[in-house]
GROMACS .gro file of C-alpha atoms in nm:
model
  458
    1MET     CA    1  -3.974  -1.931  -1.267
    2THR     CA    2  -4.046  -2.051  -0.913
    3VAL     CA    3  -3.800  -1.915  -0.662
    4PRO     CA    4  -3.719  -2.147  -0.370
    5LYS     CA    5  -3.778  -2.056  -0.012
    6LEU     CA    6  -3.511  -1.821   0.119
    7PRO     CA    7  -3.262  -1.946   0.379
    8ASP     CA    8  -3.381  -2.000   0.735
    9GLY     CA    9  -3.310  -1.695   0.944
   10PHE     CA   10  -3.319  -1.462   0.644
   11ALA     CA   11  -3.359  -1.104   0.770
   12TRP     CA   12  -3.666  -0.923   0.636
   13GLY     CA   13  -3.628  -0.559   0.724
   14VAL     CA   14  -3.691  -0.193   0.661
   15ALA     CA   15  -3.432   0.081   0.692
   16THR     CA   16  -3.447   0.447   0.795
   17ALA     CA   17  -3.214   0.733   0.892
   18SER     CA   18  -3.239   0.960   1.196
   19TYR     CA   19  -3.250   1.302   1.029
   20GLN     CA   20  -3.502   1.184   0.772
   21ILE     CA   21  -3.761   1.070   1.025
   22GLU     CA   22  -3.705   1.185   1.383
   23GLY     CA   23  -3.781   1.557   1.393
   24ALA     CA   24  -3.752   1.705   1.746
   25VAL     CA   25  -3.429   1.871   1.636
   26ALA     CA   26  -3.406   2.100   1.937
   27GLU     CA   27  -3.557   1.877   2.206
   28ASP     CA   28  -3.400   1.701   2.504
   29GLY     CA   29  -3.051   1.832   2.447
   30ARG     CA   30  -3.007   1.759   2.078
   31ALA     CA   31  -2.774   2.008   1.908
   32PRO     CA   32  -2.763   2.102   1.538
   33SER     CA   33  -2.616   1.868   1.278
   34ILE     CA   34  -2.474   1.963   0.940
   35TRP     CA   35  -2.812   1.874   0.790
   36ASP     CA   36  -2.991   2.121   1.014
   37THR     CA   37  -2.759   2.393   0.889
   38PHE     CA   38  -2.777   2.279   0.527
   39THR     CA   39  -3.155   2.255   0.509
   40HIS     CA   40  -3.198   2.601   0.659
   41THR     CA   41  -2.973   2.752   0.391
   42PRO     CA   42  -3.187   2.896   0.108
   43GLY     CA   43  -3.159   2.713  -0.222
   44ARG     CA   44  -3.019   2.388  -0.086
   45ILE     CA   45  -3.339   2.179  -0.076
   46ALA     CA   46  -3.558   2.122  -0.382
   47ASP     CA   47  -3.888   2.203  -0.210
   48GLY     CA   48  -3.747   2.446   0.045
   49ARG     CA   49  -3.841   2.217   0.336
   50ASN     CA   50  -3.635   2.080   0.626
   51GLY     CA   51  -3.628   1.795   0.876
   52ASP     CA   52  -3.730   1.995   1.183
   53VAL     CA   53  -4.039   1.774   1.218
   54ALA     CA   54  -3.981   1.516   0.942
   55CYS     CA   55  -4.198   1.212   1.032
   56ASP     CA   56  -4.212   1.311   1.400
   57HIS     CA   57  -4.074   0.967   1.479
   58TYR     CA   58  -3.924   1.097   1.803
   59HIS     CA   59  -4.276   1.131   1.942
   60ARG     CA   60  -4.446   0.861   1.731
   61TYR     CA   61  -4.192   0.578   1.749
   62ALA     CA   62  -4.442   0.343   1.917
   63GLU     CA   63  -4.685   0.392   1.629
   64ASP     CA   64  -4.406   0.327   1.380
   65VAL     CA   65  -4.295   0.010   1.559
   66ALA     CA   66  -4.655  -0.113   1.544
   67LEU     CA   67  -4.651  -0.045   1.168
   68MET     CA   68  -4.331  -0.249   1.136
   69ALA     CA   69  -4.499  -0.539   1.312
   70ASP     CA   70  -4.790  -0.511   1.070
   71VAL     CA   71  -4.545  -0.516   0.778
   72GLY     CA   72  -4.400  -0.838   0.919
   73VAL     CA   73  -4.039  -0.729   0.943
   74THR     CA   74  -3.797  -0.930   1.154
   75HIS     CA   75  -3.530  -0.656   1.163
   76TYR     CA   76  -3.531  -0.277   1.177
   77ARG     CA   77  -3.224  -0.089   1.058
   78PHE     CA   78  -3.214   0.265   1.198
   79SER     CA   79  -2.946   0.521   1.266
   80LEU     CA   80  -2.857   0.706   1.582
   81ALA     CA   81  -2.838   1.084   1.565
   82TRP     CA   82  -2.486   1.166   1.682
   83PRO     CA   83  -2.587   1.522   1.792
   84ARG     CA   84  -2.875   1.376   1.996
   85ILE     CA   85  -2.640   1.143   2.183
   86GLN     CA   86  -2.330   1.363   2.198
   87PRO     CA   87  -2.443   1.714   2.104
   88THR     CA   88  -2.103   1.870   2.025
   89GLY     CA   89  -1.931   1.550   1.914
   90VAL     CA   90  -1.707   1.542   2.221
   91GLY     CA   91  -1.748   1.486   2.591
   92PRO     CA   92  -2.014   1.302   2.791
   93LEU     CA   93  -2.320   1.148   2.635
   94ASN     CA   94  -2.660   1.311   2.658
   95GLN     CA   95  -2.867   1.080   2.876
   96ALA     CA   96  -3.195   1.193   2.720
   97GLY     CA   97  -3.067   1.089   2.380
   98ILE     CA   98  -2.958   0.746   2.502
   99ASP     CA   99  -3.292   0.704   2.679
  100PHE     CA  100  -3.484   0.769   2.356
  101TYR     CA  101  -3.298   0.498   2.168
  102ALA     CA  102  -3.329   0.261   2.465
  103ARG     CA  103  -3.708   0.311   2.456
  104LEU     CA  104  -3.710   0.245   2.082
  105VAL     CA  105  -3.503  -0.072   2.121
  106GLU     CA  106  -3.728  -0.202   2.399
  107ALA     CA  107  -4.038  -0.135   2.186
  108LEU     CA  108  -3.883  -0.329   1.897
  109LEU     CA  109  -3.783  -0.625   2.112
  110ALA     CA  110  -4.131  -0.637   2.265
  111ARG     CA  111  -4.267  -0.688   1.911
  112GLY     CA  112  -4.008  -0.952   1.825
  113ILE     CA  113  -3.819  -0.718   1.591
  114GLN     CA  114  -3.439  -0.719   1.607
  115PRO     CA  115  -3.280  -0.371   1.619
  116TRP     CA  116  -3.000  -0.309   1.368
  117VAL     CA  117  -2.812   0.008   1.464
  118THR     CA  118  -2.624   0.236   1.226
  119LEU     CA  119  -2.393   0.467   1.420
  120TYR     CA  120  -2.356   0.727   1.146
  121HIS     CA  121  -2.600   0.814   0.868
  122TRP     CA  122  -2.467   1.157   0.769
  123ASP     CA  123  -2.578   1.383   1.058
  124LEU     CA  124  -2.240   1.504   1.182
  125PRO     CA  125  -2.263   1.744   1.479
  126GLN     CA  126  -2.229   2.095   1.340
  127ALA     CA  127  -1.977   2.170   1.614
  128LEU     CA  128  -1.737   1.917   1.458
  129GLU     CA  129  -1.790   2.057   1.109
  130ASP     CA  130  -1.703   2.400   1.247
  131VAL     CA  131  -1.356   2.272   1.341
  132GLY     CA  132  -1.290   2.089   1.015
  133GLY     CA  133  -1.547   1.812   0.969
  134TRP     CA  134  -1.455   1.487   0.797
  135PRO     CA  135  -1.163   1.640   0.601
  136SER     CA  136  -0.999   1.678   0.943
  137ARG     CA  137  -0.829   1.369   1.084
  138ASP     CA  138  -0.949   1.451   1.434
  139THR     CA  139  -1.308   1.371   1.336
  140ALA     CA  140  -1.213   1.006   1.288
  141TYR     CA  141  -1.098   0.988   1.649
  142ARG     CA  142  -1.409   1.170   1.770
  143PHE     CA  143  -1.627   0.921   1.583
  144ALA     CA  144  -1.452   0.624   1.740
  145ASP     CA  145  -1.501   0.775   2.087
  146TYR     CA  146  -1.870   0.835   2.020
  147ALA     CA  147  -1.915   0.487   1.871
  148VAL     CA  148  -1.769   0.290   2.160
  149ALA     CA  149  -1.936   0.506   2.426
  150THR     CA  150  -2.275   0.451   2.262
  151TYR     CA  151  -2.206   0.084   2.201
  152GLU     CA  152  -2.131   0.028   2.568
  153ARG     CA  153  -2.472   0.173   2.661
  154LEU     CA  154  -2.681  -0.036   2.419
  155LYS     CA  155  -2.482  -0.351   2.340
  156ASP     CA  156  -2.678  -0.566   2.587
  157ARG     CA  157  -2.992  -0.518   2.374
  158VAL     CA  158  -2.857  -0.469   2.020
  159ALA     CA  159  -2.686  -0.755   1.838
  160SER     CA  160  -2.616  -0.594   1.498
  161TRP     CA  161  -2.411  -0.276   1.449
  162THR     CA  162  -2.313  -0.081   1.138
  163THR     CA  163  -2.047   0.186   1.174
  164LEU     CA  164  -2.111   0.400   0.865
  165ASN     CA  165  -2.381   0.425   0.604
  166GLU     CA  166  -2.251   0.508   0.256
  167PRO     CA  167  -1.925   0.694   0.324
  168TRP     CA  168  -1.914   0.759  -0.053
  169CYS     CA  169  -2.212   0.993  -0.010
  170SER     CA  170  -2.077   1.160   0.303
  171ALA     CA  171  -1.747   1.234   0.131
  172PHE     CA  172  -1.819   1.286  -0.237
  173LEU     CA  173  -2.167   1.441  -0.220
  174GLY     CA  174  -2.095   1.630   0.101
  175TYR     CA  175  -1.750   1.768   0.018
  176GLY     CA  176  -1.710   1.694  -0.355
  177ASN     CA  177  -2.003   1.823  -0.558
  178GLY     CA  178  -2.182   1.984  -0.262
  179GLN     CA  179  -2.518   1.819  -0.327
  180HIS     CA  180  -2.537   1.704   0.035
  181ALA     CA  181  -2.447   1.864   0.368
  182PRO     CA  182  -2.223   2.041   0.442
  183GLY     CA  183  -2.238   2.156   0.077
  184VAL     CA  184  -1.864   2.190   0.012
  185GLN     CA  185  -1.723   2.167  -0.343
  186ASP     CA  186  -1.359   2.066  -0.305
  187GLU     CA  187  -1.241   1.734  -0.447
  188ARG     CA  188  -0.926   1.731  -0.236
  189LYS     CA  189  -1.129   1.770   0.081
  190ALA     CA  190  -1.368   1.502  -0.042
  191LEU     CA  191  -1.087   1.249  -0.081
  192HIS     CA  192  -0.948   1.333   0.261
  193ALA     CA  193  -1.297   1.303   0.408
  194ALA     CA  194  -1.338   0.958   0.253
  195HIS     CA  195  -1.015   0.841   0.414
  196HIS     CA  196  -1.105   0.980   0.755
  197LEU     CA  197  -1.451   0.823   0.739
  198LEU     CA  198  -1.291   0.485   0.673
  199LEU     CA  199  -1.032   0.545   0.942
  200GLY     CA  200  -1.310   0.630   1.186
  201HIS     CA  201  -1.483   0.307   1.089
  202GLY     CA  202  -1.176   0.096   1.156
  203LEU     CA  203  -1.095   0.268   1.484
  204ALA     CA  204  -1.456   0.225   1.596
  205VAL     CA  205  -1.463  -0.146   1.510
  206SER     CA  206  -1.144  -0.209   1.712
  207ALA     CA  207  -1.270  -0.006   2.007
  208MET     CA  208  -1.604  -0.186   2.006
  209ARG     CA  209  -1.430  -0.524   1.993
  210ALA     CA  210  -1.214  -0.422   2.288
  211ALA     CA  211  -1.531  -0.328   2.478
  212GLY     CA  212  -1.661  -0.681   2.431
  213ALA     CA  213  -1.846  -0.801   2.121
  214ALA     CA  214  -1.885  -1.174   2.173
  215ASP     CA  215  -2.255  -1.174   2.083
  216GLN     CA  216  -2.263  -0.877   1.847
  217GLN     CA  217  -2.192  -0.855   1.476
  218ILE     CA  218  -2.025  -0.540   1.345
  219GLY     CA  219  -2.003  -0.426   0.984
  220ILE     CA  220  -2.021  -0.136   0.743
  221THR     CA  221  -2.271  -0.041   0.472
  222LEU     CA  222  -2.147   0.075   0.132
  223ASN     CA  223  -2.346   0.200  -0.166
  224LEU     CA  224  -2.215   0.005  -0.464
  225TRP     CA  225  -2.282  -0.021  -0.835
  226PRO     CA  226  -2.211  -0.271  -1.111
  227VAL     CA  227  -2.020  -0.073  -1.374
  228THR     CA  228  -2.041  -0.178  -1.739
  229PRO     CA  229  -1.884  -0.031  -2.056
  230VAL     CA  230  -2.111   0.061  -2.344
  231SER     CA  231  -1.853  -0.080  -2.585
  232ASP     CA  232  -1.539  -0.293  -2.576
  233SER     CA  233  -1.318  -0.002  -2.681
  234PRO     CA  234  -1.007   0.065  -2.470
  235VAL     CA  235  -1.145   0.410  -2.377
  236ASP     CA  236  -1.469   0.267  -2.240
  237THR     CA  237  -1.292  -0.024  -2.072
  238ASP     CA  238  -1.065   0.218  -1.889
  239ALA     CA  239  -1.365   0.432  -1.798
  240VAL     CA  240  -1.511   0.128  -1.620
  241ARG     CA  241  -1.184   0.072  -1.435
  242ARG     CA  242  -1.181   0.431  -1.310
  243VAL     CA  243  -1.549   0.457  -1.214
  244ASP     CA  244  -1.547   0.117  -1.046
  245GLY     CA  245  -1.226   0.223  -0.876
  246ILE     CA  246  -1.348   0.546  -0.718
  247ASN     CA  247  -1.704   0.430  -0.648
  248ASN     CA  248  -1.648   0.071  -0.535
  249ARG     CA  249  -1.289  -0.043  -0.487
  250PHE     CA  250  -1.177   0.278  -0.311
  251PHE     CA  251  -1.405   0.174  -0.024
  252LEU     CA  252  -1.407  -0.206  -0.051
  253ASP     CA  253  -1.033  -0.264  -0.078
  254PRO     CA  254  -0.910  -0.082   0.234
  255VAL     CA  255  -1.190  -0.232   0.447
  256LEU     CA  256  -1.163  -0.589   0.316
  257ARG     CA  257  -0.809  -0.613   0.173
  258GLY     CA  258  -0.614  -0.370   0.390
  259SER     CA  259  -0.496  -0.124   0.126
  260TYR     CA  260  -0.622   0.133  -0.121
  261PRO     CA  261  -0.611   0.024  -0.487
  262ALA     CA  262  -0.290   0.165  -0.635
  263ASP     CA  263  -0.449   0.249  -0.969
  264VAL     CA  264  -0.713   0.466  -0.801
  265LEU     CA  265  -0.451   0.654  -0.601
  266ASP     CA  266  -0.275   0.718  -0.934
  267ASP     CA  267  -0.603   0.839  -1.089
  268VAL     CA  268  -0.652   1.102  -0.816
  269ALA     CA  269  -0.284   1.198  -0.774
  270LYS     CA  270  -0.348   1.521  -0.963
  271ILE     CA  271  -0.603   1.615  -0.694
  272THR     CA  272  -0.419   1.511  -0.378
  273ASP     CA  273  -0.106   1.335  -0.263
  274THR     CA  274  -0.128   1.061   0.000
  275ASP     CA  275   0.026   1.245   0.294
  276HIS     CA  276  -0.308   1.226   0.478
  277ILE     CA  277  -0.285   0.844   0.472
  278GLN     CA  278  -0.050   0.788   0.763
  279SER     CA  279   0.147   0.479   0.851
  280GLY     CA  280  -0.083   0.222   1.008
  281ASP     CA  281  -0.404   0.377   0.876
  282GLU     CA  282  -0.479   0.103   0.626
  283GLN     CA  283  -0.420  -0.163   0.889
  284ALA     CA  284  -0.661   0.019   1.119
  285ILE     CA  285  -0.927   0.050   0.848
  286ALA     CA  286  -0.907  -0.324   0.783
  287ALA     CA  287  -1.020  -0.421   1.134
  288PRO     CA  288  -1.215  -0.743   1.071
  289VAL     CA  289  -1.589  -0.707   1.015
  290ASP     CA  290  -1.862  -0.968   1.045
  291PHE     CA  291  -2.070  -0.865   0.744
  292LEU     CA  292  -2.091  -0.625   0.452
  293GLY     CA  293  -2.403  -0.416   0.404
  294VAL     CA  294  -2.479  -0.335   0.040
  295ASN     CA  295  -2.708  -0.055  -0.074
  296TYR     CA  296  -2.814  -0.098  -0.436
  297TYR     CA  297  -3.048   0.116  -0.641
  298ASN     CA  298  -2.924   0.130  -1.001
  299PRO     CA  299  -2.645   0.025  -1.237
  300ASN     CA  300  -2.384   0.239  -1.409
  301TYR     CA  301  -2.319   0.202  -1.784
  302VAL     CA  302  -2.035   0.433  -1.882
  303ARG     CA  303  -1.851   0.582  -2.177
  304GLY     CA  304  -1.508   0.747  -2.178
  305GLY     CA  305  -1.393   1.043  -2.384
  306ALA     CA  306  -1.673   1.277  -2.278
  307SER     CA  307  -1.638   1.646  -2.203
  308ARG     CA  308  -1.633   1.755  -1.838
  309ALA     CA  309  -1.985   1.764  -1.696
  310ALA     CA  310  -2.117   2.101  -1.591
  311GLY     CA  311  -2.199   2.154  -1.224
  312GLY     CA  312  -1.949   1.911  -1.076
  313ARG     CA  313  -1.945   1.533  -1.066
  314ALA     CA  314  -1.929   1.286  -0.778
  315TRP     CA  315  -1.704   1.055  -0.983
  316ILE     CA  316  -1.379   1.212  -0.870
  317GLY     CA  317  -1.093   1.166  -1.115
  318CYS     CA  318  -1.335   1.070  -1.394
  319ASP     CA  319  -1.401   1.405  -1.558
  320ASP     CA  320  -1.415   1.257  -1.907
  321VAL     CA  321  -1.653   0.973  -1.820
  322GLU     CA  322  -2.030   0.992  -1.858
  323ALA     CA  323  -2.319   0.768  -1.766
  324VAL     CA  324  -2.514   0.633  -2.063
  325PRO     CA  325  -2.885   0.553  -2.014
  326GLN     CA  326  -2.985   0.209  -2.135
  327GLY     CA  327  -3.356   0.261  -2.181
  328PHE     CA  328  -3.458   0.073  -1.867
  329PRO     CA  329  -3.762   0.194  -1.673
  330VAL     CA  330  -3.678   0.473  -1.429
  331THR     CA  331  -3.795   0.557  -1.079
  332ASP     CA  332  -3.917   0.900  -0.972
  333MET     CA  333  -3.555   0.976  -0.884
  334GLY     CA  334  -3.464   0.925  -1.250
  335TRP     CA  335  -3.264   0.612  -1.162
  336GLU     CA  336  -3.275   0.326  -1.410
  337VAL     CA  337  -3.416  -0.002  -1.281
  338GLU     CA  338  -3.211  -0.315  -1.350
  339PRO     CA  339  -3.266  -0.593  -1.094
  340ASP     CA  340  -3.003  -0.814  -1.255
  341GLY     CA  341  -2.751  -0.545  -1.166
  342LEU     CA  342  -2.798  -0.650  -0.804
  343ARG     CA  343  -2.730  -1.013  -0.890
  344ARG     CA  344  -2.414  -0.921  -1.081
  345LEU     CA  345  -2.296  -0.699  -0.798
  346LEU     CA  346  -2.351  -0.964  -0.532
  347VAL     CA  347  -2.179  -1.234  -0.737
  348ARG     CA  348  -1.884  -1.001  -0.800
  349LEU     CA  349  -1.850  -0.932  -0.427
  350HIS     CA  350  -1.869  -1.304  -0.352
  351HIS     CA  351  -1.584  -1.377  -0.592
  352ASP     CA  352  -1.362  -1.074  -0.525
  353TYR     CA  353  -1.410  -1.053  -0.147
  354PRO     CA  354  -1.497  -1.410  -0.048
  355GLY     CA  355  -1.603  -1.546   0.287
  356LEU     CA  356  -1.806  -1.247   0.410
  357PRO     CA  357  -2.181  -1.260   0.478
  358ILE     CA  358  -2.374  -0.994   0.285
  359TYR     CA  359  -2.697  -0.811   0.364
  360VAL     CA  360  -2.879  -0.587   0.118
  361THR     CA  361  -2.923  -0.303   0.367
  362GLU     CA  362  -3.110  -0.069   0.130
  363ASN     CA  363  -3.310  -0.122  -0.187
  364GLY     CA  364  -3.625   0.055  -0.293
  365MET     CA  365  -3.783   0.300  -0.534
  366ALA     CA  366  -3.934   0.646  -0.534
  367ALA     CA  367  -4.276   0.667  -0.699
  368ARG     CA  368  -4.546   0.932  -0.737
  369ASP     CA  369  -4.783   0.771  -0.490
  370THR     CA  370  -5.129   0.922  -0.438
  371ILE     CA  371  -5.431   0.844  -0.223
  372ASP     CA  372  -5.732   0.724  -0.425
  373ALA     CA  373  -6.098   0.802  -0.361
  374ASP     CA  374  -6.126   0.504  -0.124
  375GLY     CA  375  -5.832   0.621   0.086
  376ARG     CA  376  -5.599   0.354  -0.054
  377VAL     CA  377  -5.248   0.394  -0.190
  378ASP     CA  378  -5.180   0.139  -0.463
  379ASP     CA  379  -4.817   0.113  -0.569
  380PRO     CA  380  -4.784  -0.182  -0.810
  381ASP     CA  381  -4.458  -0.049  -0.954
  382ARG     CA  382  -4.295  -0.067  -0.611
  383ILE     CA  383  -4.420  -0.422  -0.563
  384ALA     CA  384  -4.274  -0.519  -0.900
  385TYR     CA  385  -3.945  -0.345  -0.814
  386ILE     CA  386  -3.899  -0.518  -0.479
  387ASP     CA  387  -4.015  -0.853  -0.616
  388ALA     CA  388  -3.765  -0.839  -0.902
  389HIS     CA  389  -3.475  -0.743  -0.675
  390LEU     CA  390  -3.559  -1.015  -0.426
  391ARG     CA  391  -3.558  -1.268  -0.710
  392ALA     CA  392  -3.220  -1.132  -0.820
  393GLY     CA  393  -3.096  -1.185  -0.465
  394ALA     CA  394  -3.236  -1.538  -0.460
  395GLN     CA  395  -3.056  -1.613  -0.786
  396ALA     CA  396  -2.733  -1.480  -0.635
  397ILE     CA  397  -2.782  -1.718  -0.341
  398ALA     CA  398  -2.824  -2.003  -0.592
  399GLU     CA  399  -2.489  -1.895  -0.741
  400GLY     CA  400  -2.316  -1.926  -0.405
  401VAL     CA  401  -2.354  -1.580  -0.250
  402ASP     CA  402  -2.395  -1.579   0.128
  403LEU     CA  403  -2.684  -1.332   0.128
  404ARG     CA  404  -2.852  -1.323   0.468
  405GLY     CA  405  -3.109  -1.047   0.451
  406TYR     CA  406  -3.289  -0.771   0.264
  407PHE     CA  407  -3.396  -0.430   0.396
  408VAL     CA  408  -3.645  -0.218   0.203
  409TRP     CA  409  -3.582   0.152   0.182
  410THR     CA  410  -3.798   0.261   0.354
  411LEU     CA  411  -4.076   0.228   0.613
  412THR     CA  412  -4.259   0.560   0.565
  413ASP     CA  413  -4.222   0.836   0.311
  414ASN     CA  414  -3.978   1.081   0.468
  415PHE     CA  415  -3.747   1.378   0.421
  416GLU     CA  416  -3.545   1.268   0.118
  417TRP     CA  417  -3.230   1.474   0.177
  418SER     CA  418  -3.175   1.744  -0.086
  419TRP     CA  419  -3.509   1.650  -0.248
  420GLY     CA  420  -3.706   1.738   0.066
  421PHE     CA  421  -4.049   1.576   0.078
  422SER     CA  422  -4.083   1.565  -0.300
  423LYS     CA  423  -3.987   1.195  -0.333
  424ARG     CA  424  -4.176   0.901  -0.181
  425PHE     CA  425  -3.990   0.576  -0.107
  426GLY     CA  426  -4.200   0.431   0.176
  427LEU     CA  427  -4.408   0.119   0.216
  428VAL     CA  428  -4.627   0.351   0.421
  429TYR     CA  429  -4.768   0.678   0.285
  430LEU     CA  430  -4.700   0.984   0.501
  431ASP     CA  431  -4.906   1.299   0.497
  432ASN     CA  432  -4.630   1.528   0.618
  433GLU     CA  433  -4.878   1.798   0.719
  434THR     CA  434  -5.098   1.582   0.944
  435GLN     CA  435  -4.847   1.297   1.009
  436GLU     CA  436  -5.116   1.043   0.910
  437ARG     CA  437  -4.964   0.711   0.807
  438ILE     CA  438  -5.140   0.493   0.547
  439PRO     CA  439  -4.992   0.152   0.460
  440LYS     CA  440  -4.959   0.116   0.083
  441THR     CA  441  -5.047  -0.198  -0.107
  442SER     CA  442  -4.676  -0.283  -0.106
  443ALA     CA  443  -4.676  -0.296   0.276
  444VAL     CA  444  -4.946  -0.565   0.278
  445TRP     CA  445  -4.769  -0.755   0.001
  446PHE     CA  446  -4.429  -0.737   0.173
  447ALA     CA  447  -4.581  -0.868   0.496
  448SER     CA  448  -4.697  -1.182   0.316
  449LEU     CA  449  -4.342  -1.247   0.199
  450ALA     CA  450  -4.175  -1.176   0.531
  451ARG     CA  451  -4.409  -1.407   0.720
  452THR     CA  452  -4.359  -1.699   0.484
  453ASN     CA  453  -3.989  -1.639   0.403
  454GLU     CA  454  -4.050  -1.709   0.037
  455LEU     CA  455  -4.145  -1.542  -0.287
  456PRO     CA  456  -4.464  -1.626  -0.475
  457ASP     CA  457  -4.459  -1.818  -0.801
  458GLY     CA  458  -4.427  -1.618  -1.120
   0.00000   0.00000   0.00000
């Protein structure tokens, strides 16, 4: 099937996160984040590595911007390291941190690449975690202060702003099953953290609007899944309701509808009451946004009536629900690949939360990439993956979805959180010992798409 040319102005981008690429963790006034602490704790990271150097982007940003230009991207989505800008999470900003991001922004603009800033991609200042972290309400206020102070310093050069990246991960992996920093296993704290993350988002949006946002667009990025029952039994149907509730609607509804879904609050009532949700919070969370960022990697097919999973689950309130593999191909992360899941998700969002522009702010695959004898890195599976998901997005546009852009995760192989350097997602191969960067076949292929704004036939 021939896919038509994508809409004019469609954003072709790559996405990264500060802790995964920057390195320079103790330079120019940066203080520790929760990920610095977590990665230096024995047993937390699969390969025992850390992000102290990562991709050395702090020193090599000009080289990376040149790579982006070669890849043909029109937009670059990157996050700011809160402890680089405001080392303890309170007080004045660190000028050296602001200066670094100003240099990066200027380098991007000089290449015709639009900067797309994420204010928070999981690297909470350790000083704030020491006084309670996201389970503490005060952190929401500290985030709003940091967000507007940073916004005021960069808004003249940055048009697109995202408050949070994947608050589901920050809350449920960070404080629920402990897979991510700060490594806490407490479902009650996880639910409180989720609320305070969303509250921080809403307070930040309002503060940024008050600081003047006539030419800027402000949104949030959520990781979302299409959830499907493996049968039409009442048990499996209710399993879908609960998993969709805690993974999707618990974040979508307060941001876009102004209230938490009542059924989800009932599902988690045995874990926590709602005293932490104060009067006016939901109104604050629902501060109007200009777009929704969607991160999609895999679908969820679920079955109810299962025994509680060992080792803790991120699906809070769904102890008797299990994921059921469907036999799709899997990435090196073990995630099943179903491009049509993206189409279904986008169409669902269009119908259930109408009128809001959508960007796919992350999509990509981990593969076991290697350098061949000629010094090339061929990654046909990644090309097929991105191609299929772009076609799913194009089909969603044909079905009425206001999809305005697509960001590949990610530019270079990097420090993949609790997996360390053992997983490769990049369009560019990174030798993390020498810092050599080698564009993969997918980088050349993606450039041809970005420059023509259309997909090839077939």
